[in-house]
Structure formats: structure tokens, C-alpha cells
Amino acid sequence: MKRAKLSFSNIILIIACLVVVVSILFLNVINTRNIITLKNSIDTLSIENKNISILRTTSDDLLNAELVFTRFAQTGEIDLQMVSAKSVDKAIKNLEVLKTESDSGRAAQITLQLKKNQSLQTMIAELNMLSTQLKSKEVAITNTMQVDSMGQLLAKYNQQLKQVLIEEDAFRENLNATIFKNAVTGTDVIQKFFWVSLLIILFIVAVLVYNIYKMVNYENEILEAREKAVKLAQVKSRFLSNMSHEIRSPLTAIMGFTEIIDKIEKDDEKKNYLHAIKTSSEHLLSTVNDVLDFSKLDAGKLKLEKQPFHIASAIEEVAFALSSTSAANKGIQVNTIIELDKSLAVKGDLFRLKQILYNLLSNAIKFTEKGSVTIMANISGKTDKQVMIKIAVADTGIGIPNDQIKTVFEEFTQVTNNSTSKDTRRAIKGTGLGLSICKMLVELQGGTIGVESKLNQGSVFTFAIPYEIANDIVANEKDQSSMNTISSSLKDKRVLVIEDNDVNIMLLTMLLKKVGIVYDIAKDGELGLQLFKDNSYDIILTDINVPKLTGDEIAILVRQFTDASKRNIPIIGLTATIVQDDLDEYIRSGINEVMVKPFKQDELYATLEKYL
Ligand code: ADP
């Protein structure tokens, strides 16, 4: 079985979705990193601001101390020493703060800058000394050397702090620029990602639209193909119905006349020829039936019957029929090992069971040159209401090669490449439908079927079907001897025959004459209806496919007559169609019973007898 594959556009769609997922994750990582960098920069800025402001205050204090001291140096006012000392003290305090923070971040750099020129410790110590001298008011204005050195010290430190502050301002400007740049880069990246995402989304939308377009196209194609398939199925069923009609119609005549001549012919040689015609016709009929059965099963249109029957005798009947014909001809023994109670009755489709058995048994005989064929039947499971019947058909024939055993139940299959039995198989022709019909029939009845086989040793086909147990069996098999009495009850009955085919008219009239039935013939529907109006008949026997008015149309008109004795006349339809829908339609039109061609003489008499 072919498996559906992902289309190219679907693969692209999946890849695009994966790209989107990865891009979103990547975008998140980049954005998180941007945000962290920005946060760090802002943090750095806030710490730096604090230290810088300390440094500025320190610088202001020292400048103030220097100015006051200069005024002292000019005026000699003693109090100015005290004012200058206070400013120096304030500066020392700030320098102490800076010193304690010296091991963290930006403060460390500032301290380092200061240290480059002068040890912070020395600076604090020298300023402390200066402050103590000023406070003790020991400094004499006259001691110019001392005053000068103190003034120089203050000027030196002021200069140093100024320098650090200039550098600091430059650094800050730099930092601001970096932060700004980071922010701009971050925004740029986010914007780029936005455009990339937009492109990817547009691409996905395009792929989606393309996929939807393709899907709609596929759907249309599927719908078209479905419509075609439905039409084709109708054509097939019509064709089968027509083919069936075309083959069955002449077969009716062939089989009917053969049967008639066979009954009167005494010459053995001619009888042999007649049997050959009979066997060939029957073979042809069974082939047509197989094809029709297969088509009905294939379309799920085959309906199963549910009638009570004795299962053991059903199996025995098929075994007997084949053992006395094809098996006997080949000198093959047919054995039956039926482990079923003769009185066991089940409800189901007797005809279909016989069909399965007939198929398996005739295959077994067909593919066995010497030895025997054995039918075994037993109960493989039972409940109060149901019984599982298991039937096996074993032969000692050519067998089936291992590599082909799995396909034998498939339609039109015929085992071919078996070197040892090639000629045997080639000589045996068939449609290759028998086993697939068996399988479908068994499965339709809720059962299973299987095969085991050994090349040149034989095969065993086994199937099991669950049947409902029937407690109220009605004798449904017709007593064959009663057939002989039929003819007398039909004598002098009046039958209207509507049939356009001359050969069929000949056959029907011969059969009717044989039992003393009086008849009129109409070769089309309108003439038939006219004869019906003008005369009195006991039954109408009409072919369905007659010109002017078809058999079912005649039935519809007859059922509308006001005269009850005319309106209720039994109508038997004759058709070569076995399409169930058509048959149902004929019954709905008012036909009492439809006889499918070809039919046997006795069948015709029995049906007539039922309504007369
Ligand atoms: P056919 O009409 O060709 O017999 P079937 O569906 O009945 O079609 O069988 C399919 C193929 O399976 C046969 O052609 C034959 O090769 C193989 N086959 C069926 N039954 C037997 C058997 N009893 N022994 C050997 N081969 C068999």
C-alpha cells in the first residue's frame, strides 16, 4: 500500500515554523543580554554619581580651605585659621569615605587615580596635620616659610583633585556615550529582529496560502475522482447487468432445449454430445454468476438469506454432487468426516454455504491428479444461541508455493510460477475469482478463512462461520417426487406469454405445451396488454425486456385495473438480470415473482403451480 508523503510545501512550512521558534528563543536571549547590559550601565552610573559628588564636595572644601588660608596669609586674621581648618576637616572626612569605598567598582578607579599622584593615606595624614596646626593657631603670619608650604600643600591637593575630576568628567562622558551606543544598538537589534520576524511571518503566511490553495486543488481532484469512480461503478454495474443479460438469454435457450432433447433422446452418442453442451453451458453460467457475485460483494450489495437448514446434510449434498461428477471422472475419492449431529439445524444462508463448499471442493478436485479429497466438519465453539461451524477441505493435490499462499484469496489471482506443476496449472483454466468470492462470503457472514499447503503434497482450506441455532426447522427441501404431479394440475390453464425473442418463445411454448397449458403469445407489451384486456387468463408470463411496454410497466398498468379478477392476476417476470436493485424494482412494480434465466423446466412448472 502506498503511504502518503509530506509534500515539499509542507516540509518548507515545518522548517519555517522551526525557524520562527528558534528565532523567538534567540531574540529573547539577545534582548535579555541587552537589558542586563543596560541595567549594569545604569547601576554603574548611580554608584559613580555618588563617588563623584563626594569628590566634588571634597574639592570644594579644599578650595574653600585654600581661599580662606590665602586670606589669612594676606590679613593674618587668626580666626581664619579655624575656618580653613574646618574646611580641611570636611575634606578629610570625605576622603576617608572614599578610602573605605576604594575596593568597589568605579570608586576604586578614582582612588587609584589619586594614588597615582599621592597616596590617599599620605594625603589624609598631611591634611590631618595641617588641620591640627591650623586649629592650634600656631601658625604665625610672619613665618612666611611655613605659611607658604601650607598654602602650597592645599594648592597641590586642590590641583590633584581638579585633575581627577576632569578625568572623571571625561570618563563619564565616555560612559554615557557607551550606554547610549548600547541602547541604540539594542534598539537596532530589536528593530532588525522585528523586520526579520515580519519577513518570516510573511513567508509562513505565503506558504500557508500556497498549501491551502494546493489542498483545495487536491480536494477538487479527489471530488472529481470520486464522481468519476461513482460513475464508473454505475457503468460497471450496468455493463455487468447487460453482459449477464446477453449471456443468460441465449443460455436459457441452449440449456432449455438441451434438457428437452436429453429427455427424449435415446441414442447414447447423441446423449454424450448433449451432456457436453450441458456441462459447457453450466460452466459458462457459473462463470457469469461468479463475475456478478464478485461485483455485488465488491460493492457491498450482496444480501444474505436467513433460513433454517440442516448443516450436515447441506455439506453432504455438495460432497455427493461433486463426488459423483467431476471427482468420479478423475477417479478421485471424496471422503466426508462430519462430526455434526444430523439434526443440528442453523439459521443462515444455505445457498452461500453451498457456494463456498462447491468452490473449495471443486478447486480441490481440479488441482488433485491422484489421491483423495476430504471434507471435515465439526463444531469449534458453542453458546446457547450460536454455534461456530468449522469446515476443512483437504486434498492430496499439487499444493501452492509458499510465496504465493498469501495472495490466493485476492481477486483474479492464479498461482503461476511453480515449475513442478506448471503444466498442470496451465492446463487448468479459471477466472481467479472463486477464492476471493469465498473469502468475501465467509467474512460477510462473520467468519474466517485460511489455507495451509505443501507443494506437491496437498492443501487444506479451512473456514469457520458462526450460525444461529435454529430450533424450529421447517422442511424446506422440495420433495422431488411431487414434481411429477405438477403437470396434471397445470393442464388447461390459460397463460398469456409476453416475449419478443423467437427462440425463447419456442422454448416456452414447448414447455407449456408439454403440461397441457393453453397460451397466447404477444411479442410486445402493448399487444400483451390488449390481449389481457380482451381475454381471460389465469397467469401472465412476461419477459422484462419487451418492446413498447416493459414487463414491469405492464405490471403497473395491470395493478390499476378496476376489475378485481383482472387486477389480481398473478404475474411472473422473466429476466436475465440478476442485479438485486433491478429485481427489487420489478417486485415493487407489482410482479409476483421474478424468474432469473436460465431456469430449469421443473423450476418453471413449480413457479406456475405456486400461483395456479
Ligand atoms: P480459479 O478460478 O483460477 O480456480 P480461485 O480463486 O478458485 O480461481 O483459485 C485461485 C488460484 O489458487 C488457482 O488458480 C490455483 O492456482 C490456486 N488454488 C486454489 N485452490 C487450490 C488447491 N486446492 N490446490 C492447489 N492450488 C489451488
Tab-separated table of C-alpha atoms in Angstrom, residues 17 28 38 65 159 163 190 239 265 376 442 471 503 506 524 562 576 582:
chain	number	residue	atom	x	y	z
A	17	CYS	CA	7.856	27.097	11.897
A	28	ASN	CA	14.752	36.532	23.834
A	38	LEU	CA	21.759	48.461	30.165
A	65	ALA	CA	40.189	75.957	52.806
A	159	GLN	CA	45.173	70.742	41.728
A	163	GLN	CA	42.730	66.833	37.616
A	190	ILE	CA	15.299	44.640	18.256
A	239	PHE	CA	-22.286	-3.341	-18.030
A	265	GLU	CA	-33.160	-38.701	-26.979
A	376	MET	CA	-14.144	-32.391	7.606
A	442	VAL	CA	-17.224	-16.119	4.710
A	471	ASN	CA	-34.938	-24.731	16.950
A	503	VAL	CA	-36.037	-18.771	-29.620
A	506	MET	CA	-40.194	-21.553	-28.953
A	524	ASP	CA	-44.590	-6.621	-27.341
A	562	THR	CA	-60.850	-1.740	-11.730
A	576	ALA	CA	-31.671	-12.454	-17.405
A	582	ASP	CA	-33.400	-4.211	-10.586
